[in-house]
Short mmCIF file of C-alpha atoms in Angstrom, two decimals:
data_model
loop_
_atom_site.label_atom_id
_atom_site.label_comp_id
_atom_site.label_asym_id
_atom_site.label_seq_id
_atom_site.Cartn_x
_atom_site.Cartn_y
_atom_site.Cartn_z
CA UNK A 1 104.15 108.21 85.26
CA UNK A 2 106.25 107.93 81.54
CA UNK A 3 105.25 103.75 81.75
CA UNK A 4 101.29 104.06 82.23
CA UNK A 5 101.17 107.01 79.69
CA UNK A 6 103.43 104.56 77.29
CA UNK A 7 101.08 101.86 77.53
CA UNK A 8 98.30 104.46 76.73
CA UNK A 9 100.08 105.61 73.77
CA UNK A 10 100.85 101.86 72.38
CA UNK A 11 97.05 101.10 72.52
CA UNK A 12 95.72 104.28 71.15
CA UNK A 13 98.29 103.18 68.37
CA UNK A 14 96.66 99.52 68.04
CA UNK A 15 93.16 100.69 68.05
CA UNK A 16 93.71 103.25 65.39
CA UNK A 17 95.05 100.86 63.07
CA UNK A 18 92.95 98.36 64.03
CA UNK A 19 89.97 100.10 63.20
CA UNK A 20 91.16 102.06 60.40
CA UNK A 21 89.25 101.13 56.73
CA UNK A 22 92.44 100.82 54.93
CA UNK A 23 95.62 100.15 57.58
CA UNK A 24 99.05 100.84 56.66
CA UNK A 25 100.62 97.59 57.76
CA UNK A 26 99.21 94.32 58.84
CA UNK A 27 98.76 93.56 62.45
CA UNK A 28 99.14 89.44 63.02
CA UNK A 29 96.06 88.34 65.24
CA UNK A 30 98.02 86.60 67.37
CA UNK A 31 100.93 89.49 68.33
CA UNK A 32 97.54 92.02 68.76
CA UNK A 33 96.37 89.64 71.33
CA UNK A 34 99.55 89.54 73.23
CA UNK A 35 100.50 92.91 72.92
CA UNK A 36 96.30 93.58 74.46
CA UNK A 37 97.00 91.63 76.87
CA UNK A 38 100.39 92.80 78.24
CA UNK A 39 99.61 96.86 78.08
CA UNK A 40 96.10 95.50 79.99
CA UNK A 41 97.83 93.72 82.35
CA UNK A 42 100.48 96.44 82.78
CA UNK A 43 98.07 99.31 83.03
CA UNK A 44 96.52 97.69 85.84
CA UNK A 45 99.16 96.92 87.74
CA UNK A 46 100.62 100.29 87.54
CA UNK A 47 97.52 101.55 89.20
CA UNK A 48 98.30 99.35 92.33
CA UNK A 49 101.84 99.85 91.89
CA UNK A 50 103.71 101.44 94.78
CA UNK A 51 107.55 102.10 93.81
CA UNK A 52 110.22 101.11 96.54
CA UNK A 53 112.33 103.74 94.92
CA UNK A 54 111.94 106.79 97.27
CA UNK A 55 114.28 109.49 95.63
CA UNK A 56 111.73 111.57 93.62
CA UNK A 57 114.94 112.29 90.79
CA UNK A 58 115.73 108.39 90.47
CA UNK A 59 113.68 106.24 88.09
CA UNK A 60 112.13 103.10 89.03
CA UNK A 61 114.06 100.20 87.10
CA UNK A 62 110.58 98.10 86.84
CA UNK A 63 109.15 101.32 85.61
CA UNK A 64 111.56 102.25 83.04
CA UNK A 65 111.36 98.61 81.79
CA UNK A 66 108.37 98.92 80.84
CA UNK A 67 108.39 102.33 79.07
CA UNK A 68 111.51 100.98 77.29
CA UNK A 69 109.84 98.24 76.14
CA UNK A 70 106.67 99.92 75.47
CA UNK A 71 108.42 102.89 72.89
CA UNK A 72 110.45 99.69 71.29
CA UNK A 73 107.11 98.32 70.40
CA UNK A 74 105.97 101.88 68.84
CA UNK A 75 109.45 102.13 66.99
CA UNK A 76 108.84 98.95 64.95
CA UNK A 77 105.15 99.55 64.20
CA UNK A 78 105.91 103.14 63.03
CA UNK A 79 109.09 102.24 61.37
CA UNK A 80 106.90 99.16 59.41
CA UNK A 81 104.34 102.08 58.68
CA UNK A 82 106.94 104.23 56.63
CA UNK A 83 108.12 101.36 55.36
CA UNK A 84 104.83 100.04 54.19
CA UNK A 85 104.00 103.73 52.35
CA UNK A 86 107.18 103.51 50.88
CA UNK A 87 107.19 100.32 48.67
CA UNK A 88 103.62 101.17 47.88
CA UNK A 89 104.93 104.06 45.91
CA UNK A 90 107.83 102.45 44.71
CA UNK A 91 105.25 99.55 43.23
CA UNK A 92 103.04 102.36 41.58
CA UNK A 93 105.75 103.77 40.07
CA UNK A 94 107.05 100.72 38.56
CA UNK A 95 104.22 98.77 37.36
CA UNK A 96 105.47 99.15 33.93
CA UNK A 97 108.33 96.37 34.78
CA UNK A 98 106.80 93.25 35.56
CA UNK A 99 110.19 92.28 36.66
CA UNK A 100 110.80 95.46 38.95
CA UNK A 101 107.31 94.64 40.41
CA UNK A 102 108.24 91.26 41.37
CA UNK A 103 111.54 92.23 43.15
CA UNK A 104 109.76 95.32 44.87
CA UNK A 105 107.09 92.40 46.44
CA UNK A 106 109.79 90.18 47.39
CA UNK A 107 110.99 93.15 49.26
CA UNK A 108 107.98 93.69 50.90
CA UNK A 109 107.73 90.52 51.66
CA UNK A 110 111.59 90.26 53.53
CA UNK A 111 110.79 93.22 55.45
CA UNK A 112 107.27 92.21 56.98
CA UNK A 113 109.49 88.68 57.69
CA UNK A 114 111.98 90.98 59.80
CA UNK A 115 109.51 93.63 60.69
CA UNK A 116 106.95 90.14 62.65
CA UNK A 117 110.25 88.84 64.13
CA UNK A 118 111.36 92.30 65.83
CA UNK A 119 107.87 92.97 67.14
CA UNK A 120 107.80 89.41 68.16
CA UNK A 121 111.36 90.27 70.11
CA UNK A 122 109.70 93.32 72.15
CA UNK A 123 106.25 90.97 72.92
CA UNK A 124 108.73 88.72 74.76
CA UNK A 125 110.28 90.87 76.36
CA UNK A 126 107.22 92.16 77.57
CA UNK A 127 106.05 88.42 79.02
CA UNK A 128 109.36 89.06 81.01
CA UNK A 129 107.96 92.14 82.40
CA UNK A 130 104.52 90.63 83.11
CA UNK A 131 105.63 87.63 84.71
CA UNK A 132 107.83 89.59 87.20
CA UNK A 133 105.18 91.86 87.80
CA UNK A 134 102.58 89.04 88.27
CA UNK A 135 105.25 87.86 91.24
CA UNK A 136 105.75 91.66 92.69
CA UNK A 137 101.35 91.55 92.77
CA UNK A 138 101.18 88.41 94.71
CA UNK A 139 103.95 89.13 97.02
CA UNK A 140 102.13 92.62 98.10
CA UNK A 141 98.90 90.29 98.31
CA UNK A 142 100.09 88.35 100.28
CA UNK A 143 102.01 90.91 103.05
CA UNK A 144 97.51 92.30 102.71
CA UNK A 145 96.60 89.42 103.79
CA UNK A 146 99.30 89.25 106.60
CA UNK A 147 99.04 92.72 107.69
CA UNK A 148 94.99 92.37 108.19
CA UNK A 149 95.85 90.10 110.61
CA UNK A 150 99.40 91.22 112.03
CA UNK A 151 99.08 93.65 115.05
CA UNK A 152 102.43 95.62 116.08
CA UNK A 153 104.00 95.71 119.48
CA UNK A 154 102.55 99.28 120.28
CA UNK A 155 98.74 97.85 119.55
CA UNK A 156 98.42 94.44 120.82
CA UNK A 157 94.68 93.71 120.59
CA UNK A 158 93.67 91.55 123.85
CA UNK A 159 90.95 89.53 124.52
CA UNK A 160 88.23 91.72 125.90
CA UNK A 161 84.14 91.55 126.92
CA UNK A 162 81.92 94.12 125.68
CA UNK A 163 78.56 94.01 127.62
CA UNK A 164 76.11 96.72 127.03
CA UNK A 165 77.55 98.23 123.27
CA UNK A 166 75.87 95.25 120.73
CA UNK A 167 73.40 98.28 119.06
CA UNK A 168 76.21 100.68 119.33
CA UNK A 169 79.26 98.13 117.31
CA UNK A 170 76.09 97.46 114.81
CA UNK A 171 75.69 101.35 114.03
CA UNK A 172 79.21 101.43 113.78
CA UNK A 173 79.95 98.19 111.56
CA UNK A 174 76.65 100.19 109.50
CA UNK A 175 78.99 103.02 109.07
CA UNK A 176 82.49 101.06 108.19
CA UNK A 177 80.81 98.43 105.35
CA UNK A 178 78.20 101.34 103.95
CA UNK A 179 77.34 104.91 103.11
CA UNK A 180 79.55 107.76 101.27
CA UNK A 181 82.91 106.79 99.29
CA UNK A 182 84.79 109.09 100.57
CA UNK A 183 87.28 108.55 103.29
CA UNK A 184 85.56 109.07 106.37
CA UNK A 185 86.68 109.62 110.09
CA UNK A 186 84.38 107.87 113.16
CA UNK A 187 85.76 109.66 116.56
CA UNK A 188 84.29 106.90 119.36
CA UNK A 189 84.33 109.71 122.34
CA UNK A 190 83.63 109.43 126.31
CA UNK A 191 85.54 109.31 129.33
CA UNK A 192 88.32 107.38 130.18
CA UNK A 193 87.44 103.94 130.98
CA UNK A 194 84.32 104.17 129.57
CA UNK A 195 84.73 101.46 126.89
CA UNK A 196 85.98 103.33 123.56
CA UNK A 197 89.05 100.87 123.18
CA UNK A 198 87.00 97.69 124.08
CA UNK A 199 84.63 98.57 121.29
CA UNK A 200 86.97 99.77 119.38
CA UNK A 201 88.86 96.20 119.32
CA UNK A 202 85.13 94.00 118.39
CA UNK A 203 85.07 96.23 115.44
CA UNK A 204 88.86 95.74 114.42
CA UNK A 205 88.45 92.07 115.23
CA UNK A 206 84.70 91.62 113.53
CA UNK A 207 84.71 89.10 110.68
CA UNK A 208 82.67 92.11 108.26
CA UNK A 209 85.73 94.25 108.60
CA UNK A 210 88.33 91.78 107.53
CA UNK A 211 86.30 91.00 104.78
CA UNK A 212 85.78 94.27 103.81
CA UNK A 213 89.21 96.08 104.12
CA UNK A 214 92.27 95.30 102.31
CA UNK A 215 94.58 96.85 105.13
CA UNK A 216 93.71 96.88 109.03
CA UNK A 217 96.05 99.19 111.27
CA UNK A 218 95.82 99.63 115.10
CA UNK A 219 98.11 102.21 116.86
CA UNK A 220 98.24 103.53 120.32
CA UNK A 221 98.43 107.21 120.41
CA UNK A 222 98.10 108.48 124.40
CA UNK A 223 99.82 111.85 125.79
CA UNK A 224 103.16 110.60 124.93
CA UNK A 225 103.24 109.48 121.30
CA UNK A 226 106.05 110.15 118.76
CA UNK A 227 105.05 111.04 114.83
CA UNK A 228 107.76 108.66 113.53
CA UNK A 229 107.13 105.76 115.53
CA UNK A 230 103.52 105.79 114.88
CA UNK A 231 103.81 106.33 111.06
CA UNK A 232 106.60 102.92 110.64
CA UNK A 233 103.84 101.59 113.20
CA UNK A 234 101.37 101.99 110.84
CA UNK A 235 102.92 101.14 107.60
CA UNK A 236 104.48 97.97 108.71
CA UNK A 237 101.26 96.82 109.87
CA UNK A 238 100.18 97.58 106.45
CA UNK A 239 102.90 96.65 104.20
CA UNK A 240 104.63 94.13 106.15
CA UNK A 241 108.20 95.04 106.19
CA UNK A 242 110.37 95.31 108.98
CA UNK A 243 112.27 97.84 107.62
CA UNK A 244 109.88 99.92 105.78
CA UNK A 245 111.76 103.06 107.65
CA UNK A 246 114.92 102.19 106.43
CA UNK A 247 116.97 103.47 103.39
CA UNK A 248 119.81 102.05 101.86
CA UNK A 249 122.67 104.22 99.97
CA UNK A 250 125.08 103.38 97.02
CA UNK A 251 126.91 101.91 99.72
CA UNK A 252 124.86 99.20 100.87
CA UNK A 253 124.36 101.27 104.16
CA UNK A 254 121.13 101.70 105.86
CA UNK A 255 119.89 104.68 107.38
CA UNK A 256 116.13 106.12 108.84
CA UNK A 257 114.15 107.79 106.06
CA UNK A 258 112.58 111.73 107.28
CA UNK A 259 109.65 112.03 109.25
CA UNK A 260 107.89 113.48 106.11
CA UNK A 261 109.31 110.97 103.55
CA UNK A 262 107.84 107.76 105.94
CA UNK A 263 104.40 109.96 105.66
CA UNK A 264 104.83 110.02 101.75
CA UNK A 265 105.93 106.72 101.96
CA UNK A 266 102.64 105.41 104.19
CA UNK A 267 100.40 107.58 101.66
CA UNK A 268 101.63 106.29 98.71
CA UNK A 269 101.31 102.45 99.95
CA UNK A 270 97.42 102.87 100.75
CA UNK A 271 96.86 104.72 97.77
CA UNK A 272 94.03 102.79 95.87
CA UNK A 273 93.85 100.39 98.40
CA UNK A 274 90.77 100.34 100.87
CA UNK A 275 91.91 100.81 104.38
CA UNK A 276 90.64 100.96 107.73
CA UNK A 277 93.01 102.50 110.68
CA UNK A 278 92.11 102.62 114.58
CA UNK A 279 94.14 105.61 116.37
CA UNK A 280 93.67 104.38 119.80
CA UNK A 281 93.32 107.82 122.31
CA UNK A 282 93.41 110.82 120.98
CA UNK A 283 94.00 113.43 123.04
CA UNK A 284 93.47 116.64 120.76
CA UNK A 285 92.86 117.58 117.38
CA UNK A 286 96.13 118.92 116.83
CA UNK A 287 97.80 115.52 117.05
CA UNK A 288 94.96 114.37 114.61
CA UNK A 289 96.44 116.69 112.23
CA UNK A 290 100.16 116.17 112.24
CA UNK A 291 98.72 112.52 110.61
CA UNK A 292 95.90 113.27 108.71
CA UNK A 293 98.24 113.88 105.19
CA UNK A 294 99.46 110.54 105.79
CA UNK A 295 96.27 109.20 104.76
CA UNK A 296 95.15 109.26 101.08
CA UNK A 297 91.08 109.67 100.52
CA UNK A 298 91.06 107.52 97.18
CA UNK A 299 86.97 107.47 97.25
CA UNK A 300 86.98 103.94 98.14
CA UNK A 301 85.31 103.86 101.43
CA UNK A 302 88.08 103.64 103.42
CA UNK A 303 87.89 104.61 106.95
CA UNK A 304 89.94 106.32 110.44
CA UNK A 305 88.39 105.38 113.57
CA UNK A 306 89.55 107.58 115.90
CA UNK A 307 88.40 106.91 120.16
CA UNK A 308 89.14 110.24 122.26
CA UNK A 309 88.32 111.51 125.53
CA UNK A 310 87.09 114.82 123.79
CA UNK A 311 83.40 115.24 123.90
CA UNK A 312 83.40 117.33 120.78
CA UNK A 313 85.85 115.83 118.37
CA UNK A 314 83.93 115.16 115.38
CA UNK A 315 82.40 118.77 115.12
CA UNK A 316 86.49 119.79 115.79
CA UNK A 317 86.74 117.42 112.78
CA UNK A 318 84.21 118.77 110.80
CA UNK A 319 82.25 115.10 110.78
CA UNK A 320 78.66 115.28 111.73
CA UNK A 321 79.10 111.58 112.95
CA UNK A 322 80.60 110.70 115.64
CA UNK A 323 80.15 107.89 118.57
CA UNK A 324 79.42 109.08 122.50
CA UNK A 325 80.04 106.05 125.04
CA UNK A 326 77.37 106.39 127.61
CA UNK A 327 77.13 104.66 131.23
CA UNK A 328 76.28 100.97 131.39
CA UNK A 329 72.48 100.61 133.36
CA UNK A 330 72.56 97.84 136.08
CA UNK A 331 71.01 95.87 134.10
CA UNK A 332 74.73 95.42 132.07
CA UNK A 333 76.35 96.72 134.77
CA UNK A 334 75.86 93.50 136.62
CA UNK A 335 75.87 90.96 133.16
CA UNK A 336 79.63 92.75 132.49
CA UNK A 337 80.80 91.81 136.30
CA UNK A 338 79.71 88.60 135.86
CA UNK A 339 81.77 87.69 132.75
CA UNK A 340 84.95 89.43 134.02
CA UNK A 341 85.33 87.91 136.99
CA UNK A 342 83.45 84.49 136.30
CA UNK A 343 83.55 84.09 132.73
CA UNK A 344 81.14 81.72 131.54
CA UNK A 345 80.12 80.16 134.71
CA UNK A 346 77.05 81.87 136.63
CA UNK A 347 77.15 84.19 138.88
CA UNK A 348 76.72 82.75 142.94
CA UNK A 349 73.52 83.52 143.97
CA UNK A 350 74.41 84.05 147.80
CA UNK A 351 77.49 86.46 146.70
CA UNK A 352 75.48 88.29 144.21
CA UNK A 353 72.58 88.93 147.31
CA UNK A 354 75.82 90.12 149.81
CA UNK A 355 77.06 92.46 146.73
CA UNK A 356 73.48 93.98 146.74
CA UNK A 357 73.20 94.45 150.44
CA UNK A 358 76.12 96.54 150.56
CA UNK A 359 75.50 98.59 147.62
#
């Protein structure tokens, strides 16, 4: 990226002079501090920055502002620098005319005028940058916040009752909020019906995970999925937009990015960002891995939870971890009967004894 490695350059150029015993120009306190503060503020944006441009060949105009900015900055400090060595041997070589001497400080003096005011021009138009930066940041925090909360049509999360599971969403919730950096997959597996989704949907839902996750996601898989549809799925959960799929030519016309280019495009949006995404039924590894490039490991703990029918999905996954539902007892068998029909009322005593005769 030419605008992060810009800003690098600028402040290597600061420090050096900054810290050098005898500096060939003067640096004004006040323009250091701004200029500090901008390539800071810059830099880490840039990290978090995801580009809406999605041609590889065209340059991002935020981007290029920036770097333009940035190298005008480095012109006028290195142009006051040869400058600067310049006079000095001008002055040495004319200290034998006091009036010479006089007119060469003057000069000095008219060009460190000019040479504050130009660098004072490219600090402002740096605050330009900043400021519409600072508005790009809080607009993407902002569609966060609303995706962690926004489910799509294809993964409506309903109200459900989970009887039986409480040690089992604790392990899990362990595994989400703790433990290795690295982006980690946790396959729930067991038969169908079993309970993978309804545990699946506490964790989503649990107050630890939207705490600890800048992005949630929740798609539907199943037998009959489509690669595209789950992709824009995802990313407009994550990003917000309702037409993150979309494309627009010189011609104001709108048109469905590539398969691959959405994947790109979803990668490069959770990039840096610490994500959590439930893939609802699974049905085989291979669909696993038509997504899995879609989803950047940036050593931030992010997580894929993944619930499947197969018994042996995380050792197909290479994960030593991996969740197997079991069989309710009676016990919860009963207690999870009881809530779905009744809900929070008790369960009838005389219907509960006629249940018990004919089992």
């Amino acid at each position: 990226m030419a605008a992060y490695g810009a800003l690098v350059s600028l402040m290597h150029i600061i420090d050096r002079i900054k810290n050098h015993p005898s500096p060939p120009i003067y640096l004004d306190k006040q323009q250091v501090e701004s200029l500090t503060e901008n390539i800071t503020f810059l830099q880490d944006f840039l990290d978090a920055y995801i580009s809406p441009v999605v041609d590889d060949h065209e340059a991002d105009p935020l981007e290029r502002r920036i770097a333009d900015a940035v190298y005008a900055a480095e012109d006028v400090i290195e142009s006051q620098i040869v400058v600067q060595i310049d006079n000095r041997s001008t002055i040495h070589g004319k200290m034998s005319s006091f009036i010479n001497l006089l007119r060469a400080l003057c000069k000095c003096v008219t060009i460190k005028d000019d040479y504050y005011h130009d660098l004072q021009q490219v600090i402002e138009e740096m605050n330009f940058i900043k400021k519409e930066a600072m508005e790009i940041a809080a607009a993407a925090q902002q569609q966060r916040k609303v995706s962690s909360t926004h489910v799509g049509s294809s993964s409506a999360v309903k109200e459900s009752i989970m009887v039986g599971f409480d040690e089992v969403l604790v392990e899990v919730l362990d595994k989400l909020t703790g433990g290795q950096l690295r982006r980690q997959i946790i396959p729930i597996m067991g038969m169908g019906g079993i309970g993978k989704t309804t545990l699946a949907r506490h964790v989503f839902e649990h107050a630890l995970v939207k705490q600890r996750f800048d992005i949630c996601a929740w798609t539907t898989i199943s037998q009959t999925y489509k690669v595209r549809e789950t992709l824009r799925d995802v990313l407009y959960q994550a990003s917000g937009d309702p037409e993150c799929d979309l494309i627009e030519n010189q011609l104001g016309q709108k048109s469905q990015i590539s398969e691959g280019k959405l994947g790109l495009k979803l990668y490069q949006y959770l990039w840096g960002r610490r994500y959590l995404i439930i893939m609802d039924d699974i049905w085989s590894i291979e669909v696993w891995n038509k997504f899995r490039s879609s989803f950047p490991d940036c050593k931030n703990g992010s997580r894929i939870i993944v619930t499947t029918r197969l018994s042996n999905f995380n050792l197909q996954l290479g994960e030593s971890y991996g969740v197997g539902m079991k069989f309710l007892d009676e016990a919860s068998s009963w207690d999870l009967l009881c809530k779905t029909v009744f809900g929070g009322e008790s369960f009838p005593p005389e219907l509960r004894r006629t249940l018990q005769r004919k089992l």
